[in-house]
Short mmCIF file of C-alpha atoms in Angstrom, two decimals:
data_model
loop_
_atom_site.label_atom_id
_atom_site.label_comp_id
_atom_site.label_asym_id
_atom_site.label_seq_id
_atom_site.Cartn_x
_atom_site.Cartn_y
_atom_site.Cartn_z
CA MET A 22 9.87 -141.78 -91.88
CA LEU A 23 7.89 -138.52 -91.92
CA ASN A 24 4.23 -139.04 -92.71
CA PRO A 25 2.13 -135.89 -93.12
CA LYS A 26 -1.26 -135.99 -91.45
CA ILE A 27 -3.81 -134.87 -94.00
CA PRO A 28 -7.38 -134.39 -92.75
CA PRO A 29 -10.10 -136.42 -94.44
CA PRO A 30 -11.85 -134.54 -97.27
CA ASP A 31 -15.09 -134.11 -95.34
CA THR A 32 -13.38 -132.26 -92.42
CA ALA A 33 -11.11 -130.01 -94.47
CA PRO A 34 -12.25 -126.36 -94.43
CA SER A 35 -13.65 -124.96 -97.64
CA PRO A 36 -12.03 -121.84 -99.17
CA ASP A 37 -14.95 -119.59 -98.10
CA MET A 38 -15.04 -120.90 -94.51
CA SER A 39 -13.13 -118.98 -91.83
CA LEU A 40 -10.55 -120.93 -89.86
CA VAL A 41 -11.05 -118.69 -86.81
CA GLN A 42 -14.08 -119.61 -84.72
CA PRO A 43 -15.65 -116.93 -82.48
CA LEU A 44 -15.36 -117.43 -78.73
CA THR A 45 -18.73 -117.60 -77.00
CA GLY A 46 -19.69 -118.29 -73.42
CA ILE A 47 -16.27 -117.80 -71.84
CA VAL A 48 -16.23 -119.02 -68.22
CA HIS A 49 -13.51 -118.01 -65.79
CA PRO A 50 -12.61 -120.93 -63.51
CA ALA A 51 -12.05 -118.66 -60.49
CA CYS A 52 -15.17 -116.46 -60.59
CA ASP A 53 -17.57 -118.58 -62.70
CA CYS A 54 -18.89 -115.47 -64.50
CA HIS A 55 -20.05 -115.44 -68.11
CA HIS A 56 -18.81 -112.86 -70.60
CA THR A 57 -20.23 -112.03 -74.00
CA PRO A 58 -17.80 -111.57 -76.86
CA ALA A 59 -16.95 -108.01 -77.82
CA THR A 60 -18.66 -106.54 -80.85
CA THR A 61 -16.72 -104.93 -83.64
CA PRO A 62 -17.20 -101.18 -84.13
CA PRO A 63 -18.98 -100.05 -87.30
CA PRO A 64 -16.70 -99.06 -90.18
CA ALA A 65 -15.88 -95.37 -90.59
CA PRO A 66 -17.61 -93.51 -93.40
CA ALA A 67 -15.65 -93.39 -96.64
CA SER A 68 -15.56 -89.60 -96.73
CA ALA A 69 -14.07 -89.19 -93.25
CA PRO A 70 -10.35 -88.33 -93.29
CA VAL A 71 -8.06 -90.78 -91.58
CA PRO A 72 -6.10 -89.06 -88.79
CA VAL A 73 -2.37 -89.49 -89.11
CA GLY A 74 -0.46 -89.66 -85.86
CA ARG A 75 2.87 -87.92 -86.31
CA SER A 76 5.28 -87.73 -83.47
CA THR A 77 7.64 -84.79 -83.49
CA VAL A 78 11.25 -85.21 -82.46
CA GLN A 79 12.49 -82.42 -80.26
CA LEU A 80 16.23 -81.93 -80.22
CA THR A 81 17.66 -80.36 -77.12
CA PRO A 82 21.25 -79.11 -77.14
CA GLY A 83 22.38 -82.21 -75.24
CA THR A 84 20.76 -84.67 -77.64
CA LEU A 85 22.06 -82.70 -80.62
CA ILE A 86 25.62 -82.86 -79.30
CA ALA A 87 25.22 -86.59 -78.59
CA ALA A 88 23.90 -87.21 -82.11
CA VAL A 89 26.78 -85.27 -83.70
CA ALA A 90 29.33 -87.08 -81.52
CA GLY A 91 27.81 -90.47 -82.36
CA GLY A 92 27.79 -89.71 -86.08
CA THR A 93 31.36 -88.46 -85.99
CA THR A 94 32.49 -91.56 -84.13
CA ALA A 95 30.74 -93.84 -86.63
CA VAL A 96 32.35 -92.04 -89.59
CA LEU A 97 35.81 -92.21 -88.00
CA VAL A 98 35.50 -95.92 -87.19
CA VAL A 99 34.28 -96.78 -90.71
CA GLY A 100 37.05 -94.64 -92.21
CA ALA A 101 39.71 -96.34 -90.08
CA VAL A 102 38.46 -99.78 -91.13
CA LEU A 103 38.46 -98.83 -94.82
CA VAL A 104 41.93 -97.27 -94.64
CA SER A 105 43.33 -100.34 -92.88
CA MET A 106 41.83 -102.61 -95.56
CA LEU A 107 43.36 -100.44 -98.28
CA LEU A 108 46.73 -100.52 -96.50
CA ALA A 109 46.57 -104.31 -96.18
CA THR A 110 45.86 -104.58 -99.90
CA ALA A 111 48.78 -102.29 -100.76
CA ILE A 112 51.19 -104.23 -98.52
CA THR A 113 50.04 -107.51 -100.08
CA ALA A 114 50.51 -106.16 -103.60
CA ALA A 115 53.98 -104.84 -102.77
CA SER A 116 55.05 -108.16 -101.25
CA VAL A 117 53.77 -110.09 -104.27
CA ALA A 118 55.70 -107.72 -106.57
CA VAL A 119 58.89 -108.24 -104.55
CA CYS A 120 58.41 -112.02 -104.69
CA ALA A 121 57.93 -111.84 -108.47
CA VAL A 122 61.14 -109.82 -108.91
CA VAL A 123 63.12 -112.24 -106.71
CA LEU A 124 61.77 -115.29 -108.56
CA ARG A 125 62.52 -113.72 -111.93
CA THR A 126 66.06 -112.94 -110.83
CA LEU A 127 66.62 -116.48 -109.56
CA LEU A 128 65.24 -118.03 -112.74
CA ASN A 129 67.39 -115.77 -114.93
CA ASN A 130 70.49 -116.66 -112.90
CA GLN A 131 69.84 -120.40 -113.36
CA LYS A 132 69.58 -120.05 -117.14
CA GLY A 133 72.96 -118.35 -117.24
CA HIS A 134 74.83 -121.17 -115.43
#
């Protein structure tokens, strides 16, 4: 059903051959001009430090208030979800306990008759 297409051994690339071929002689159809491929810049010397671009975050009073309000809202929502899950578990446990007591009472009453 699914047949993989494997290239013949003579056309398969060798491990040391690059699969990316350089583009040369690019012709634009509209302007018919020829461009030469860009050259790669020389590597930086090993002793030169690499500049690290660090962006600083500036907090204005408005963004600080918005961040605090967003964080507070997230904490309250997560807390409400957790409390509701805990309450659901407690209600389920209480109802199972009530069912167990009722069943035990019914079974004890049947043994007595």
